[in-house]
Coordinates of C-alpha atoms in Angstrom, one line a residue:
M127 CA 81.1 5.3 -91.6
S128 CA 79.1 2.5 -89.9
N129 CA 78.6 1.6 -86.2
A130 CA 78.3 -2.0 -84.9
L131 CA 78.7 -4.0 -81.8
Q132 CA 81.2 -6.9 -81.6
A133 CA 81.7 -9.0 -78.5
G134 CA 80.2 -6.2 -76.4
E135 CA 82.5 -3.5 -77.7
A136 CA 81.7 -0.5 -79.9
V137 CA 83.2 -0.9 -83.4
Q138 CA 83.6 1.9 -85.9
K139 CA 84.7 1.2 -89.5
F140 CA 86.1 4.0 -91.7
K141 CA 86.8 3.9 -95.4
L142 CA 89.3 6.6 -96.4
E143 CA 90.1 7.7 -99.9
K144 CA 93.5 8.9 -100.9
E145 CA 95.0 11.8 -99.0
M146 CA 92.4 11.6 -96.2
E147 CA 92.9 11.5 -92.5
L148 CA 91.1 9.8 -89.5
R149 CA 91.5 11.8 -86.3
F150 CA 90.4 10.5 -82.9
E151 CA 90.8 11.1 -79.2
V152 CA 90.5 8.4 -76.5
E153 CA 88.0 8.6 -73.7
P154 CA 89.2 8.7 -70.1
R155 CA 89.7 5.2 -68.6
Q156 CA 88.8 3.6 -72.0
P157 CA 91.6 2.3 -74.2
L158 CA 91.0 2.2 -77.9
L159 CA 92.1 -0.3 -80.5
L160 CA 93.1 0.7 -84.1
E161 CA 93.3 -1.8 -86.9
L162 CA 94.2 -1.4 -90.6
L163 CA 91.9 -3.7 -92.5
C164 CA 93.2 -3.1 -96.0
G165 CA 95.2 -0.5 -98.0
F166 CA 98.1 1.6 -96.6
A167 CA 98.1 4.1 -93.8
E168 CA 100.5 5.8 -91.3
V169 CA 100.5 7.4 -87.9
F170 CA 102.8 10.4 -87.6
G171 CA 105.2 9.0 -90.3
T172 CA 105.1 5.4 -89.1
E173 CA 103.5 2.8 -91.4
L174 CA 100.7 0.6 -89.9
T175 CA 100.9 -3.1 -90.3
R176 CA 97.8 -4.7 -91.7
N177 CA 95.5 -6.7 -89.4
K178 CA 97.5 -5.7 -86.3
R179 CA 95.7 -4.1 -83.4
Y180 CA 97.3 -1.0 -82.0
R181 CA 96.2 0.2 -78.5
F182 CA 95.9 3.8 -77.6
D183 CA 95.5 4.6 -73.9
T184 CA 93.5 7.3 -72.0
G185 CA 93.9 10.8 -73.3
A186 CA 95.8 9.8 -76.5
K187 CA 95.2 11.8 -79.6
A188 CA 96.2 10.5 -83.0
A189 CA 95.7 11.0 -86.8
V190 CA 95.9 8.2 -89.3
F191 CA 96.7 9.4 -92.8
T192 CA 96.6 7.5 -96.1
W193 CA 98.2 8.5 -99.4
H194 CA 96.4 5.8 -101.4
G195 CA 93.2 4.9 -99.5
C196 CA 92.5 2.3 -96.8
E197 CA 89.9 0.8 -94.5
L198 CA 90.3 1.2 -90.7
Q199 CA 88.5 -0.1 -87.6
L200 CA 88.3 1.4 -84.2
T201 CA 87.3 -0.9 -81.3
G202 CA 86.2 0.9 -78.1
R203 CA 84.6 4.2 -77.5
A204 CA 86.4 7.2 -78.9
D205 CA 85.7 10.6 -77.3
V206 CA 86.0 12.1 -80.8
S207 CA 86.5 10.3 -84.2
Y208 CA 86.1 11.8 -87.6
T209 CA 87.6 11.9 -91.1
A210 CA 89.1 14.9 -92.8
R211 CA 90.0 15.7 -96.4
E212 CA 91.8 19.0 -95.7
T213 CA 95.1 18.1 -94.1
P214 CA 98.6 19.8 -94.3
M215 CA 100.3 16.5 -95.0
L216 CA 101.3 17.5 -98.6
F217 CA 103.0 20.6 -97.2
Y218 CA 104.9 18.4 -94.7
L219 CA 105.9 15.9 -97.3
N220 CA 107.3 18.8 -99.5
V221 CA 109.4 19.9 -96.5
H222 CA 110.7 16.4 -96.0
A223 CA 111.5 16.2 -99.7
A224 CA 113.5 19.5 -99.6
L225 CA 115.4 18.3 -96.5
E226 CA 116.2 15.0 -98.2
Q227 CA 117.5 16.8 -101.2
M228 CA 119.9 18.7 -99.0
R229 CA 121.0 15.4 -97.5
R230 CA 121.7 13.9 -100.9
T231 CA 123.7 17.0 -101.9
A232 CA 125.8 16.6 -98.7
S233 CA 126.3 12.8 -99.3
R234 CA 127.7 13.6 -102.8
G235 CA 130.2 15.9 -101.2
D236 CA 128.8 19.1 -102.7
E237 CA 128.1 20.3 -99.1
D238 CA 129.9 19.7 -95.8
R239 CA 126.7 18.8 -93.9
G240 CA 123.1 18.0 -94.2
P241 CA 120.1 20.1 -93.1
R242 CA 119.8 21.5 -89.6
A243 CA 116.1 22.3 -89.2
M244 CA 114.2 23.8 -86.3
V245 CA 110.4 23.7 -85.8
V246 CA 109.0 26.7 -84.0
G247 CA 105.6 28.1 -83.2
P248 CA 103.3 28.9 -80.2
T249 CA 101.8 26.3 -77.9
D250 CA 99.5 23.6 -79.2
V251 CA 100.2 23.9 -83.0
G252 CA 101.7 20.4 -83.5
K253 CA 105.4 21.0 -83.3
S254 CA 106.3 17.7 -81.7
T255 CA 104.1 15.8 -84.1
L256 CA 105.8 17.4 -87.1
V257 CA 109.2 16.7 -85.7
R258 CA 108.2 13.0 -85.1
L259 CA 106.9 12.8 -88.7
L260 CA 110.0 14.4 -90.3
C261 CA 112.3 12.1 -88.2
G262 CA 110.2 9.1 -89.2
Y263 CA 110.3 9.9 -92.9
A264 CA 114.1 10.4 -92.8
A265 CA 114.6 7.1 -90.9
R266 CA 112.5 5.2 -93.5
L267 CA 115.1 6.4 -96.1
G268 CA 117.9 5.0 -94.1
R269 CA 119.1 8.3 -92.6
R270 CA 120.2 8.7 -89.0
V271 CA 118.9 12.1 -88.2
T272 CA 119.5 13.6 -84.7
L273 CA 116.4 14.7 -82.8
V274 CA 117.2 17.6 -80.5
E275 CA 114.5 18.0 -77.8
M276 CA 114.5 21.5 -76.3
D277 CA 110.9 21.4 -74.9
V278 CA 111.5 21.1 -71.2
G279 CA 107.8 20.9 -70.4
Q280 CA 106.6 18.1 -72.6
G281 CA 109.7 16.4 -74.1
A282 CA 109.4 13.2 -76.1
V283 CA 113.0 11.9 -75.4
S284 CA 113.5 12.4 -71.6
P285 CA 111.5 13.3 -68.5
P286 CA 110.3 16.9 -68.1
G287 CA 112.8 19.4 -66.9
T288 CA 115.6 18.2 -69.2
L289 CA 117.0 18.9 -72.7
A290 CA 118.1 15.9 -74.8
M291 CA 119.5 14.6 -78.0
L292 CA 118.7 11.3 -79.7
S293 CA 120.0 9.6 -82.8
V294 CA 116.9 8.3 -84.7
E295 CA 117.6 5.1 -86.6
R296 CA 114.0 3.9 -87.1
P297 CA 110.5 5.5 -87.1
A298 CA 108.8 5.9 -83.8
D299 CA 106.7 3.0 -82.6
V300 CA 103.0 3.7 -83.1
E301 CA 102.1 3.0 -79.5
E302 CA 105.4 3.7 -77.6
G303 CA 107.1 6.4 -79.5
F304 CA 110.8 6.6 -80.3
S305 CA 113.2 3.9 -79.2
L306 CA 115.1 5.7 -76.4
Q307 CA 118.4 3.9 -76.7
A308 CA 121.4 6.0 -75.4
P309 CA 119.9 9.5 -75.5
L310 CA 122.1 12.3 -74.3
V311 CA 120.3 14.2 -71.6
Y312 CA 121.1 17.4 -69.7
H313 CA 119.6 18.8 -66.5
F314 CA 117.6 22.0 -66.5
G315 CA 115.3 21.5 -63.5
S316 CA 112.1 23.2 -64.4
T317 CA 109.2 22.9 -66.9
T318 CA 109.5 26.5 -68.1
P319 CA 112.6 28.0 -69.7
G320 CA 111.7 31.4 -68.1
S321 CA 112.5 30.1 -64.6
N322 CA 116.2 30.3 -65.5
I323 CA 116.7 31.5 -69.0
K324 CA 120.5 31.9 -68.6
L325 CA 120.8 28.2 -67.7
Y326 CA 118.5 27.2 -70.5
N327 CA 120.6 29.0 -73.1
K328 CA 123.8 27.6 -71.6
V329 CA 122.5 24.0 -71.9
V330 CA 121.3 24.7 -75.5
S331 CA 124.8 25.9 -76.4
R332 CA 126.2 22.7 -74.8
L333 CA 123.9 20.6 -76.9
A334 CA 125.0 22.4 -80.1
D335 CA 128.7 21.9 -79.2
V336 CA 128.2 18.1 -78.7
F337 CA 126.2 17.8 -81.9
N338 CA 129.0 19.6 -83.8
R339 CA 131.6 17.2 -82.4
R340 CA 129.4 14.2 -83.4
C341 CA 129.2 15.5 -86.9
E342 CA 133.0 15.9 -87.1
L343 CA 133.4 12.2 -86.0
N344 CA 130.5 10.7 -87.8
R345 CA 129.9 11.4 -91.5
R346 CA 126.5 9.8 -91.5
A347 CA 125.3 12.0 -88.7
A348 CA 126.6 15.1 -90.4
V349 CA 124.9 14.2 -93.7
S350 CA 121.6 13.3 -92.0
G351 CA 121.5 16.5 -90.0
C352 CA 119.2 17.4 -87.1
I353 CA 115.6 18.3 -86.4
I354 CA 115.1 20.6 -83.4
N355 CA 111.9 20.7 -81.4
T356 CA 111.3 23.9 -79.4
T357 CA 109.0 25.2 -76.7
G358 CA 105.8 27.3 -77.3
W359 CA 107.3 30.4 -75.7
V360 CA 107.8 32.7 -78.7
R361 CA 107.6 36.2 -77.2
G362 CA 110.1 38.3 -75.3
A363 CA 112.9 36.2 -73.8
G364 CA 111.4 33.1 -75.4
Y365 CA 111.9 34.6 -78.8
H366 CA 115.5 35.6 -78.0
A367 CA 116.1 32.0 -76.8
L368 CA 114.9 30.8 -80.3
I369 CA 117.4 33.1 -82.0
H370 CA 120.1 31.9 -79.6
A371 CA 119.3 28.2 -80.5
A372 CA 119.2 28.9 -84.2
T373 CA 122.6 30.6 -84.0
A374 CA 124.2 27.9 -81.7
F375 CA 123.1 25.1 -84.0
E376 CA 123.8 27.1 -87.2
V377 CA 120.4 26.1 -88.6
D378 CA 119.7 26.6 -92.2
V379 CA 115.9 25.7 -92.2
I380 CA 113.3 27.0 -89.8
I381 CA 109.7 25.8 -90.0
V382 CA 107.2 28.1 -88.5
L383 CA 103.8 26.6 -87.6
D384 CA 100.7 28.7 -87.7
Q385 CA 102.0 32.2 -86.7
E386 CA 102.8 34.7 -89.5
R387 CA 104.1 37.3 -87.0
L388 CA 106.8 35.0 -85.8
F389 CA 107.6 34.1 -89.4
T390 CA 108.0 37.8 -90.2
E391 CA 110.2 38.5 -87.1
L392 CA 112.5 35.6 -87.8
R393 CA 113.0 36.7 -91.5
R394 CA 113.9 40.1 -90.2
D395 CA 116.4 39.0 -87.5
L396 CA 118.1 36.0 -89.0
P397 CA 120.6 35.9 -91.9
H398 CA 119.3 35.7 -95.4
F399 CA 120.7 32.2 -96.0
V400 CA 118.4 30.7 -93.4
N401 CA 115.4 29.3 -95.2
I402 CA 112.3 30.2 -93.2
V403 CA 109.0 28.4 -94.1
L404 CA 105.5 29.1 -92.8
L405 CA 103.2 26.1 -92.7
P406 CA 99.7 25.6 -91.4
K407 CA 98.9 23.5 -88.4
S408 CA 96.7 20.4 -88.7
G409 CA 93.0 20.8 -88.1
G410 CA 93.2 18.0 -85.6
V411 CA 95.5 19.9 -83.2
A412 CA 93.6 20.7 -80.0
A413 CA 94.5 23.0 -77.1
R414 CA 95.7 21.2 -74.0
S415 CA 94.6 22.4 -70.5
K416 CA 97.0 22.9 -67.6
E417 CA 95.6 19.8 -65.9
F418 CA 96.2 17.7 -69.0
R419 CA 99.8 19.0 -69.3
R420 CA 100.4 18.2 -65.6
E421 CA 99.0 14.7 -66.0
S422 CA 101.2 14.2 -69.1
R423 CA 104.3 15.2 -67.2
D424 CA 103.4 12.8 -64.4
D425 CA 102.8 10.0 -66.9
A426 CA 106.2 10.7 -68.5
I427 CA 108.0 10.4 -65.2
R428 CA 106.0 7.3 -64.2
Q429 CA 106.9 5.7 -67.5
Y430 CA 110.6 6.4 -66.9
F431 CA 110.5 4.4 -63.6
Y432 CA 107.9 1.8 -64.5
G433 CA 108.4 1.4 -68.2
F434 CA 105.8 1.5 -71.0
R435 CA 102.6 0.1 -69.5
G436 CA 104.3 -1.0 -66.4
A437 CA 106.9 -3.3 -68.0
F438 CA 109.7 -2.3 -65.5
F439 CA 110.1 -2.8 -61.7
P440 CA 111.9 0.1 -60.1
H441 CA 114.0 -0.2 -56.9
A442 CA 113.7 1.6 -53.6
F443 CA 116.7 1.9 -51.3
D444 CA 118.3 4.2 -48.7
L445 CA 121.2 6.6 -49.2
R446 CA 123.2 8.2 -46.4
F447 CA 123.4 11.9 -46.4
T448 CA 127.2 11.5 -46.3
D449 CA 127.3 9.3 -49.4
V450 CA 125.7 11.8 -51.8
K451 CA 126.2 15.5 -52.6
I452 CA 123.0 17.4 -53.4
Y453 CA 122.9 20.7 -55.3
K454 CA 120.6 23.0 -57.1
I455 CA 121.6 25.1 -60.1
G456 CA 120.6 28.8 -59.7
A457 CA 120.7 30.8 -56.5
P458 CA 117.5 32.7 -55.5
A459 CA 117.4 36.3 -56.8
I460 CA 118.9 38.8 -54.4
P461 CA 119.0 42.6 -54.5
A462 CA 121.6 44.0 -56.8
S463 CA 123.2 45.9 -53.9
C464 CA 123.8 42.6 -52.1
L465 CA 125.7 41.0 -55.1
P466 CA 129.5 40.6 -54.9
L467 CA 131.4 43.3 -56.7
G468 CA 131.4 42.6 -60.4
M469 CA 128.8 39.8 -60.2
S470 CA 125.6 40.1 -62.2
Q471 CA 122.2 38.6 -61.5
E472 CA 122.6 36.4 -64.6
E473 CA 125.8 34.8 -63.2
N474 CA 123.8 34.0 -60.1
Q475 CA 121.5 31.9 -62.3
L476 CA 124.4 29.5 -63.0
K477 CA 125.6 29.2 -59.5
V478 CA 125.7 25.6 -58.1
V479 CA 124.2 25.8 -54.6
P480 CA 124.6 23.0 -52.0
I481 CA 121.3 21.7 -50.5
T482 CA 120.9 20.3 -47.0
P483 CA 118.5 17.3 -47.2
G484 CA 115.2 17.8 -45.3
R485 CA 111.6 16.9 -45.5
D486 CA 110.9 19.5 -48.1
L487 CA 113.0 17.3 -50.5
V488 CA 110.3 14.5 -50.4
H489 CA 108.7 13.8 -53.8
H490 CA 111.3 15.9 -55.7
V491 CA 112.9 14.4 -58.8
L492 CA 116.7 14.5 -58.7
S493 CA 119.1 14.2 -61.7
V494 CA 122.1 11.9 -61.2
S495 CA 124.8 14.1 -62.7
M496 CA 127.9 12.6 -64.4
A497 CA 130.0 15.4 -62.8
N498 CA 132.4 14.1 -60.2
G499 CA 132.0 17.0 -58.0
P500 CA 131.2 20.8 -57.8
Q501 CA 134.8 21.4 -59.0
D502 CA 133.7 20.0 -62.4
N503 CA 131.5 22.0 -64.8
V504 CA 128.2 20.8 -63.3
V505 CA 126.0 23.0 -65.6
E506 CA 127.4 21.4 -68.8
A507 CA 127.6 17.8 -67.5
N508 CA 125.1 15.3 -68.9
V509 CA 123.0 13.1 -66.5
A510 CA 123.0 9.3 -66.1
G511 CA 119.4 9.1 -64.9
F512 CA 116.9 10.2 -62.3
V513 CA 115.7 9.2 -58.8
V514 CA 112.7 10.4 -56.8
V515 CA 113.0 11.1 -53.0
T516 CA 110.2 9.2 -51.3
A517 CA 111.2 9.7 -47.7
V518 CA 113.8 11.6 -45.6
D519 CA 114.9 10.5 -42.1
S520 CA 116.9 13.4 -40.7
D521 CA 117.5 11.6 -37.4
R522 CA 119.3 8.7 -39.0
G523 CA 120.7 10.8 -41.9
L524 CA 119.0 8.7 -44.6
L525 CA 117.2 9.4 -47.9
T526 CA 114.9 6.8 -49.4
V527 CA 114.8 7.0 -53.2
L528 CA 113.0 5.3 -56.1
S529 CA 115.4 4.3 -58.8
P530 CA 115.0 2.5 -62.2
A531 CA 118.2 0.5 -61.4
P532 CA 119.5 -1.2 -58.2
R533 CA 122.1 0.4 -56.0
P534 CA 124.8 1.8 -56.2
L535 CA 124.1 5.0 -58.1
P536 CA 126.5 5.6 -61.0
Q537 CA 127.5 8.9 -59.5
T538 CA 126.9 10.6 -56.1
L539 CA 126.3 14.2 -57.3
L540 CA 122.5 14.8 -57.4
L541 CA 120.7 17.9 -58.8
V542 CA 117.3 19.0 -57.5
M543 CA 114.5 19.7 -59.9
D544 CA 111.5 21.9 -59.2
I545 CA 109.4 19.0 -60.3
R546 CA 107.6 16.7 -57.9
F547 CA 106.3 13.1 -58.5
V548 CA 104.1 11.2 -56.1
D549 CA 104.5 7.4 -56.6
L550 CA 101.0 6.0 -56.1
K551 CA 102.0 2.4 -57.0

């Protein structure tokens, strides 16, 4: 490695031998440029184009891997940058090869469907990164794998507080991530499954039903299979939610990252035909603080309204209280003695409760549900998009909202999230 100054910027050059990795983190308020000078390299399954500069913004963490050797250049000041010989990429490639073999078996007609894989593990072990890599490798072979995003805290497909499904036709963009054309998104309303585990499991079952229907109608989707990303909650009710998801999607492969205890428990509790694999996490994975997670959620919501690096221009407009119907899924817990006869506390978690607009609604994110009204199955209805309440005028009966599209809203039923976003632009 050598350091140099070029046009007033810090420049680092790295020469990587085969099966080596360059890991770096971007300093606050200091974007970093990555360039492949020669050879071949990839970032999370996406190949780099030679002599093209890729920009990584504040707080970004990335790993550039090469199978054959390459030369790389970083322009700007990285908070951390180093090369590593010990990487789990060969393990990950072997998993991809095994999944691809299952797809080929299905495409020949020897099996009805391709692999349904679920990636599990505790917080901060690289689950989302592995899912992105496996989806990217499948897309590079012409597969149309379905990415199922069940991480309601840090999802890669839709804003926080939602579960989603996306058909992946090409590897994720190095800078921007997956192309989010026509994702199927469902409302949950919180960043932690434990806030309403009954609702979480209900939406997971809905996702599984929709995916099964897609496979029945689309042979290519059935053969390509799905890859499921999960939360880092793997104890207690979180573990039972993983079992529920595995059963709902009828998974045949579970990849456990960096926790032998979870691996052992899953082998004990799931049928023998489910292949459960224990893999190491990457040495470049770092623990994320609560502040970093909160900032990441804010960035994800901001990007939804303003686009990647501010490419969009959202709209602000007023809505009359009488023109919209606002609800929240899940009634507050009440003593068992006060529940109606025959009603359990769990049923209360799925109750659709009307909300009267007030100042406490300011800065809340609202999902625009595709349900026509409370008489529909609101819990299992997908959402068309999201708005943020920026002001409430109770005297005039008006809500001011920030929306990615101009009025009118596609539907008038709005669901409140326990997520706030303050628009500082």
